[in-house]
XYZ file of C-alpha atoms in Angstrom:
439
model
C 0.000 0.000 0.000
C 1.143 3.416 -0.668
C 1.484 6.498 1.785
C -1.465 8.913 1.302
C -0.126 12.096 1.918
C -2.552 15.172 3.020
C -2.542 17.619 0.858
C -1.187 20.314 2.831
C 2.022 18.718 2.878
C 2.002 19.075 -0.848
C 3.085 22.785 -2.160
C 4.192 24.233 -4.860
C 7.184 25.860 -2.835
C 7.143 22.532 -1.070
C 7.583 20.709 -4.153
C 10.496 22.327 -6.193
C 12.434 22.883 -2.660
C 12.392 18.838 -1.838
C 13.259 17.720 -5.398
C 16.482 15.205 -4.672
C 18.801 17.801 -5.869
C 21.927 15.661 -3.966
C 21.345 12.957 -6.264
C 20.810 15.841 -9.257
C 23.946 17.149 -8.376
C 25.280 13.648 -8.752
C 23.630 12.741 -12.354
C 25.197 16.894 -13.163
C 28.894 15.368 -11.992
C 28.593 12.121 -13.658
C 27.034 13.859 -17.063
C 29.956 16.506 -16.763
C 27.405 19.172 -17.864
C 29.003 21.990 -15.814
C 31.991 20.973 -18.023
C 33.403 24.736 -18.947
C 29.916 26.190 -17.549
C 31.389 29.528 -16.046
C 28.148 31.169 -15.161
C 25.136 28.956 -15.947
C 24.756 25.555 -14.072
C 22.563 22.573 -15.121
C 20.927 22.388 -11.502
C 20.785 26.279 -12.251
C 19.336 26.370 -15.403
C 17.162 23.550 -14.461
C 15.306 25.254 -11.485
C 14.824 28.317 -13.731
C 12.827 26.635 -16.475
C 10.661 24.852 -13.476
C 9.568 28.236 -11.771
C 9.407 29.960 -14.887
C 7.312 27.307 -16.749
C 4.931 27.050 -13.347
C 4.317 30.825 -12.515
C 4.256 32.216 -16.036
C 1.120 31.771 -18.774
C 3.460 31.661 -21.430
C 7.187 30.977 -21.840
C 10.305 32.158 -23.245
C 13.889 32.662 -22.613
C 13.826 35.806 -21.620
C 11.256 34.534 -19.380
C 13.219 32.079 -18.312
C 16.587 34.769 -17.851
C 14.497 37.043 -15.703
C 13.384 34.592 -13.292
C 17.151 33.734 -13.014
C 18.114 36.812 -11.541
C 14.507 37.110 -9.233
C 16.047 36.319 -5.806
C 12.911 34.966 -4.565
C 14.608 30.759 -4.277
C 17.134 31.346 -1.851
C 18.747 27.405 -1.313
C 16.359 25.991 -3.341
C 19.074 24.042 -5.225
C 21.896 23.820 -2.729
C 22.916 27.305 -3.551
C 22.184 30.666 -2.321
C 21.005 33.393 -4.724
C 23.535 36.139 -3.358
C 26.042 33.731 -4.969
C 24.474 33.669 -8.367
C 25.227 35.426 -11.139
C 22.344 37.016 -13.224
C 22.051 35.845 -17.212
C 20.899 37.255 -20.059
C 18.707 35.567 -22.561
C 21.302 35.219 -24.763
C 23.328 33.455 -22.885
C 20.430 31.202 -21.881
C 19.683 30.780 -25.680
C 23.394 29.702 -26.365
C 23.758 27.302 -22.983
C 20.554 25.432 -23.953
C 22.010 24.520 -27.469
C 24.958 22.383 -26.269
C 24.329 21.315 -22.668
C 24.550 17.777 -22.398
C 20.876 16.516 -22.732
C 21.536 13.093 -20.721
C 21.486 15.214 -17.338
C 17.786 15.964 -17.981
C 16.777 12.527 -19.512
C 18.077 10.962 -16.108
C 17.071 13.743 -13.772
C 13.575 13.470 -15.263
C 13.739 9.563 -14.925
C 14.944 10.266 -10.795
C 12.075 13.146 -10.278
C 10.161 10.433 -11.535
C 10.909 7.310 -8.985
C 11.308 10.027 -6.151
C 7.369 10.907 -6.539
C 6.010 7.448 -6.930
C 5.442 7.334 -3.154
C 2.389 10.431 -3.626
C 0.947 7.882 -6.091
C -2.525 6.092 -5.011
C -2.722 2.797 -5.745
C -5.508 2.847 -8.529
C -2.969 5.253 -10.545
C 0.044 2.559 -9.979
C -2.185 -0.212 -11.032
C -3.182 1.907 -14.800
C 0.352 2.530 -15.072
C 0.408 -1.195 -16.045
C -0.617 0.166 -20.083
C 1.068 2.352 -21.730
C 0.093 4.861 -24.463
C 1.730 5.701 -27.111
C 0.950 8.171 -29.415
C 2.458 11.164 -31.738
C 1.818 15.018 -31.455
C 3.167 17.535 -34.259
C 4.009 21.000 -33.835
C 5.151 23.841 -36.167
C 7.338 26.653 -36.129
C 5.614 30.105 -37.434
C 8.892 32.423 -38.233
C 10.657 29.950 -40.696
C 13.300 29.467 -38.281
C 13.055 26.012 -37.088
C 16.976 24.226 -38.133
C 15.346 21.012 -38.960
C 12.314 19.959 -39.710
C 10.121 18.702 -42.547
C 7.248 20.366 -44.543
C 3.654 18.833 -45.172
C 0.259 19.335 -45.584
C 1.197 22.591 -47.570
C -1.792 24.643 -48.932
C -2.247 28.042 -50.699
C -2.047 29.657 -47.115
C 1.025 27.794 -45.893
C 4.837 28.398 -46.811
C 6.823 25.963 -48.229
C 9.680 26.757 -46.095
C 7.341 25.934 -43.018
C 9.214 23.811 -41.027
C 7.550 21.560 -38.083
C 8.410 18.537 -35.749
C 7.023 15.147 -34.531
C 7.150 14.486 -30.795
C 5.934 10.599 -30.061
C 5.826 9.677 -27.016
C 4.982 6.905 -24.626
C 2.613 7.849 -21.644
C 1.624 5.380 -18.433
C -1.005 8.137 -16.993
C 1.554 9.444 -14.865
C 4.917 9.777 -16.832
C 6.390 9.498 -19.766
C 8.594 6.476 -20.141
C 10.200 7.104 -23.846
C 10.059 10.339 -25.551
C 11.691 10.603 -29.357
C 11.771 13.434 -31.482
C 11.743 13.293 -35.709
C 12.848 15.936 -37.874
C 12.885 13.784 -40.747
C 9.725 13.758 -43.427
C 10.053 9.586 -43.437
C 8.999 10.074 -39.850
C 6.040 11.977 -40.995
C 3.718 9.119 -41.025
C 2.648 7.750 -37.576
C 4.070 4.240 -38.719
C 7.716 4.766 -38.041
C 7.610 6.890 -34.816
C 4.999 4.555 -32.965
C 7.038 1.346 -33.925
C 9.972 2.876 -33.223
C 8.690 4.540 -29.554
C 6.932 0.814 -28.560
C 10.051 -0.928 -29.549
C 12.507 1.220 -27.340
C 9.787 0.496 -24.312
C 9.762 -3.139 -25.238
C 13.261 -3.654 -25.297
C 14.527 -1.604 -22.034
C 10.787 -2.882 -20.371
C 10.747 0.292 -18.681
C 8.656 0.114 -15.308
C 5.548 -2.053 -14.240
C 4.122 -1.620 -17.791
C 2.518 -4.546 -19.278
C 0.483 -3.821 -22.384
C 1.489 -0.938 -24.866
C -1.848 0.849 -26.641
C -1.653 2.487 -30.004
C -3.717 4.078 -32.474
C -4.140 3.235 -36.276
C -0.546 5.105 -37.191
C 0.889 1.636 -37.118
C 0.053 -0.051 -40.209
C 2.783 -2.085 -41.547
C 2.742 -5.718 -41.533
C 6.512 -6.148 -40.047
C 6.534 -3.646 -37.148
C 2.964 -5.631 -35.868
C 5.348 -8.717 -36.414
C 8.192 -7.080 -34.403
C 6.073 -5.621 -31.632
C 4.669 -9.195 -31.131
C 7.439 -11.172 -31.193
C 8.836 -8.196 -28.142
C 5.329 -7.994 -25.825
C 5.700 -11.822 -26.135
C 9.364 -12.362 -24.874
C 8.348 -9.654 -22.165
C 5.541 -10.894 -21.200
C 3.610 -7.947 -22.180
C 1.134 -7.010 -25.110
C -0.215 -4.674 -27.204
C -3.640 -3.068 -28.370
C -4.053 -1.517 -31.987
C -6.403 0.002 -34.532
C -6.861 -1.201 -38.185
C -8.807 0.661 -40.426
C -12.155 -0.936 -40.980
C -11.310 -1.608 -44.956
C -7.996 -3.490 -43.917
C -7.941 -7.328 -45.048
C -8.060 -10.046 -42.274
C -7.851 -13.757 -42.824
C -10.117 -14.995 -39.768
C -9.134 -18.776 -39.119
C -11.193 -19.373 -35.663
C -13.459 -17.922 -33.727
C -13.207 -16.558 -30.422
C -16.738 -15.230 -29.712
C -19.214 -17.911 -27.928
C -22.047 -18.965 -29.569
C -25.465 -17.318 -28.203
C -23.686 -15.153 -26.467
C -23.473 -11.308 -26.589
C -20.211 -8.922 -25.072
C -21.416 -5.549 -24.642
C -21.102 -2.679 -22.559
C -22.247 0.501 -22.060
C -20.950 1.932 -25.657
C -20.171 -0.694 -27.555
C -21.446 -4.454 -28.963
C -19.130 -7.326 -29.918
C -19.590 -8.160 -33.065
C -16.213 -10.247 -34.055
C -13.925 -11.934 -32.193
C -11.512 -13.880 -34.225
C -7.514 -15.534 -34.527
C -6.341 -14.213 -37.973
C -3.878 -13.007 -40.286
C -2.614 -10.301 -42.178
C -1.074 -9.626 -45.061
C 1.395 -7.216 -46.388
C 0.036 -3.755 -47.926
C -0.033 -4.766 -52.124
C 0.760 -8.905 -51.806
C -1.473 -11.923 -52.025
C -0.253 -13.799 -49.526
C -1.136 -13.858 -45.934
C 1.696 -13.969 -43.419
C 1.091 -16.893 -41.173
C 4.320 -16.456 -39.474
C 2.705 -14.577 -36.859
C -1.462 -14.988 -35.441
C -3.238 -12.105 -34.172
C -6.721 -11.643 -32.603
C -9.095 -8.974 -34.506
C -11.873 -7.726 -33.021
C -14.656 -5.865 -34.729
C -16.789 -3.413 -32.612
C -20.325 -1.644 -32.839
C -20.803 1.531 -31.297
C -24.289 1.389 -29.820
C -25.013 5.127 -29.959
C -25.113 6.477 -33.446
C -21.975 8.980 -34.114
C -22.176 12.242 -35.373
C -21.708 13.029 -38.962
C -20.079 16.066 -40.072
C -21.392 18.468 -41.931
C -21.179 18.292 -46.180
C -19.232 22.064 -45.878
C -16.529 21.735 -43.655
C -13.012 22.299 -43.183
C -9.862 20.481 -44.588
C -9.618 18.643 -41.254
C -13.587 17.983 -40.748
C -13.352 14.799 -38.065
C -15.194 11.870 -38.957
C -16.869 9.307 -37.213
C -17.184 5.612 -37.414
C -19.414 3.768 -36.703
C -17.557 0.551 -36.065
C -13.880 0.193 -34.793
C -11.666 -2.837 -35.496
C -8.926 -3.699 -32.817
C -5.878 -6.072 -33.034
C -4.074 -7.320 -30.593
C -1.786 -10.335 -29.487
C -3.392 -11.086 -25.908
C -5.712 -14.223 -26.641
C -6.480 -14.358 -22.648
C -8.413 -11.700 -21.655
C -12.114 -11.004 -22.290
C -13.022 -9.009 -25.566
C -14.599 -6.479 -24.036
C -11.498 -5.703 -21.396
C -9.615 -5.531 -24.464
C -12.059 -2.636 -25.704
C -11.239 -1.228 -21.907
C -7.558 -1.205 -22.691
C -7.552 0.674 -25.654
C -10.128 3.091 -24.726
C -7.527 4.493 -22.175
C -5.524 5.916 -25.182
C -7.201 8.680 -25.147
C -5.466 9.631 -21.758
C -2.640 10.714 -24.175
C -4.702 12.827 -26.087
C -5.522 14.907 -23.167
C -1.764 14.897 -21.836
C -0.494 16.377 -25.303
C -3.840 19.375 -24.739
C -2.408 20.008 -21.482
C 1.509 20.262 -22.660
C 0.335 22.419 -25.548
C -2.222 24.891 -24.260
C -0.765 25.266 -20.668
C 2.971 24.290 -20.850
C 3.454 26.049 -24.042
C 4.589 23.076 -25.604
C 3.547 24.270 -28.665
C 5.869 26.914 -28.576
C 9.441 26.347 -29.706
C 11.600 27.960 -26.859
C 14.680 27.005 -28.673
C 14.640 26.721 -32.744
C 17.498 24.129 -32.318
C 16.756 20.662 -32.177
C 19.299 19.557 -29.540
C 17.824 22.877 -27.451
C 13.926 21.442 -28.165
C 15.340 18.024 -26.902
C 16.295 19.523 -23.927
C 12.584 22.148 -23.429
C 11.185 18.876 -23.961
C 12.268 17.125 -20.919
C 12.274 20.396 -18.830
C 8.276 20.194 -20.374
C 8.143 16.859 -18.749
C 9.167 17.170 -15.626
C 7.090 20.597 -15.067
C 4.168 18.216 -16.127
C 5.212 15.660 -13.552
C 5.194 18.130 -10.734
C 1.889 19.907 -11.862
C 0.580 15.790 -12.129
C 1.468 15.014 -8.793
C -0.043 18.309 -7.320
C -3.431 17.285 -8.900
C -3.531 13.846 -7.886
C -2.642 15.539 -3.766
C -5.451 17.791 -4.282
C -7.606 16.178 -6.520
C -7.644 18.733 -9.232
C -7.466 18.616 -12.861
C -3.882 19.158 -14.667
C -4.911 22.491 -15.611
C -6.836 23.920 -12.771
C -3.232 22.275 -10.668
C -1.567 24.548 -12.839
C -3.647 27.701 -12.386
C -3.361 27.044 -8.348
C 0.334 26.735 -8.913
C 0.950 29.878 -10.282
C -1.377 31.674 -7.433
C 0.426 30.015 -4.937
C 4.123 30.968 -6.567
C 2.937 34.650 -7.131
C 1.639 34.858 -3.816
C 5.101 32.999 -2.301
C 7.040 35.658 -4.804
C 5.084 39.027 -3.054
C 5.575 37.598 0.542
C 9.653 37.062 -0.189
C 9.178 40.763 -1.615
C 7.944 42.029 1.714
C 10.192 40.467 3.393
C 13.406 41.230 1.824
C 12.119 44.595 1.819
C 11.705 44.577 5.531
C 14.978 43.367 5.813
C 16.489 46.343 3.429
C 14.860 48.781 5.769
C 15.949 46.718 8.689
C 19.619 47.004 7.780
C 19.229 50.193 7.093
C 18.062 51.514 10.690
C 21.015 49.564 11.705
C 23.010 51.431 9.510
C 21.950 54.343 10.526
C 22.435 53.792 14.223
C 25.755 52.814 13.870
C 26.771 55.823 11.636
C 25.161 57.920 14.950
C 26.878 55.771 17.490
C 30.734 56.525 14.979
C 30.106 59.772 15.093
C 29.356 60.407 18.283
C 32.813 58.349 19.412
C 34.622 60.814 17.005
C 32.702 63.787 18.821
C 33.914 62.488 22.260
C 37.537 62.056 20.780
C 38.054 65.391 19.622
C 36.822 66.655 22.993
């Protein structure tokens, strides 16, 4: 069983201040990222982004600067702010293209273990599937480095550059996170085979089935990502589109029976094969189990004049997947939490300002995007200890860090005029004793 915590104990000061930064500064040694650093640390620079990225609506690097030289932290990272030494953005801007990225992959993988213990048992037991998805995101001032161009239209520059994120998600943290400037990553294919494999083979965490969307098409990669959830132990859940050839060969469904739930009927349950995308022969190296859904309640159409990117609804989804154990409809269960990713991307995008290149260097977005991670860690583990939503955590988060920020202000303030009564006295008190000398 895991320690429920109160939520008073659970602050946004609170927080940042009791992040491990002993074993940070350990991970910042063994990385060497201070290597020739002369101003900017990685434990530094690190703590910026976090307050910056949690009391600001919208970030930057000169965002990011000015809260470097706010004294409002003292000894929140081992090191007191009177022994800092204020940056500009620029210096910021060129520090974040060549500090080593592995400190923040592994300090983001430590933040992570460290907070497991504010983690209620029914999250730790849907951390067992993992979600795995892609999110793209554009640059609007042509100048992203890399990058690759599509879905160009008569509104839309050629030279408009934009990247893929993909990323695997257990409801709490992400446990792979890749990023793909090339246009043969532009498809969902690659990236999500790519993403489930790296999972599969390290077998990051508790996780025991991988969910994906319809991205993943090709014949080999389902072949691949079997053959891995099987020697882990693990499996997956997929999406084929409901015009993709199956070769049923038995039939899972009982007779006179119907699976249903509250949204959807059971229509199909069978072990089958597929085949590869223009070939006539079925690949019976490798048996899967399709299942063919009915939505009960009729979806929405859209409209005849829409937009270029009008959704549209099914009425029937088709899932594949390699676990021949479990009921049909807990299979239907599993994949319906994919949609937990969706939401995640929303709330990096519209309140971590993930959509927003802070650094138009790749090797700098690598880095924003684990700094993006671990904020969203923090702000996750404040919901779960007050049972908020992500974004209303957020919003609380910032009042609490502006209100923390005027208090310090007061108080530093107070102690300004303190000193300088004391100043005062003692100028009085030296020149009295030089009045009583010269008598």
């Amino acid at each position: 069983m895991t320690t429920q915590h109160p939520k008073d104990n659970v602050t946004a000061i609170g927080v940042i201040k009791n992040l491990p930064y002993d074993k940070i500064s350990e991970i910042a040694a063994k990385t060497k990222v201070d290597y020739k650093a002369k101003k900017l640390r990685g434990v530094d620079m690190m703590v910026d982004c976090i307050f910056a990225m949690l009391s600001s609506s919208q970030v930057s690097q000169r965002i990011i600067s000015i809260k470097n030289g706010i004294p409002l932290m003292t000894d929140t990272n081992g090191t007191s702010d009177s022994k800092r030494t204020v940056v500009v953005h620029s210096s910021f801007s060129e520090r974040l293209t060549r500090i080593n990225i592995d400190f923040f992959k592994e300090a983001y993988a430590l933040i992570c273990s460290k907070y497991l213990k504010y983690v209620p048992d029914a999250v730790l037991d849907d951390m067992q599937i993992i979600r795995v998805d892609s999110t793209m995101v554009a640059e609007t001032s042509n100048k992203l480095v890399e990058g690759f161009s599509t879905g160009m239209t008569k509104n839309t520059s050629s030279d408009r550059r934009q990247l893929k994120y993909t990323m695997a998600y257990n409801g709490l943290n992400v446990v792979a996170a890749n990023v793909f400037t090339e246009r043969t990553y532009s498809a969902d294919n690659a990236p999500i085979s790519k993403t489930v494999a790296q999972c599969l083979r390290k077998r990051a965490g508790m996780s025991n089935g991988y969910v994906f969307d319809r991205g993943l098409k090709d014949v080999d990669d389902f072949k691949c990502i079997a053959k891995l959830t099987k020697q882990n132990l693990a499996f997956f859940v997929g999406r084929l589109n409901l015009n993709r050839c199956t070769q049923p060969v038995e039939t899972m469904l009982p007779e006179d029976s119907v699976l249903a739930d509250n949204e959807v009927v059971v229509t199909a349950d069978d072990k089958g094969y597929l085949r590869a995308k223009q070939s006539d022969k079925w690949d019976t190296s490798c048996l899967y189990r399709i299942i063919r859904v009915r939505f009960k309640t009729p979806r929405p159409e859209s409209p005849r004049n829409t937009r270029r990117h009008a959704r549209h609804y099914d009425d029937e989804m088709v899932l594949i997947t390699n676990n021949f154990e479990k009921d049909a409809i807990e299979i239907v269960q599993y994949y319906r939490r994919r949609w937990d990713i969706e939401v995640f991307f929303k709330f990096l995008k519209q309140d971590l300002s993930f959509s927003h290149f802070i650094s138009t260097n790749v090797h700098g977005i690598q880095v924003m995007l684990y700094m993006t991670l671990i904020v969203a860690l923090l702000v996750k583990i404040y919901s779960i200890a007050h049972n908020m939503g992500p974004r209303i955590a957020k919003q609380a988060i910032m009042t609490e860090l502006i209100r923390y920020q005027t208090e310090t202000i007061k108080r530093l303030e107070a102690q300004v005029k303190s000193m300088k009564s004391e100043v005062n006295n003692l100028k009085i008190k030296i020149l009295s004793l030089q009045t009583s000398s010269d008598h």
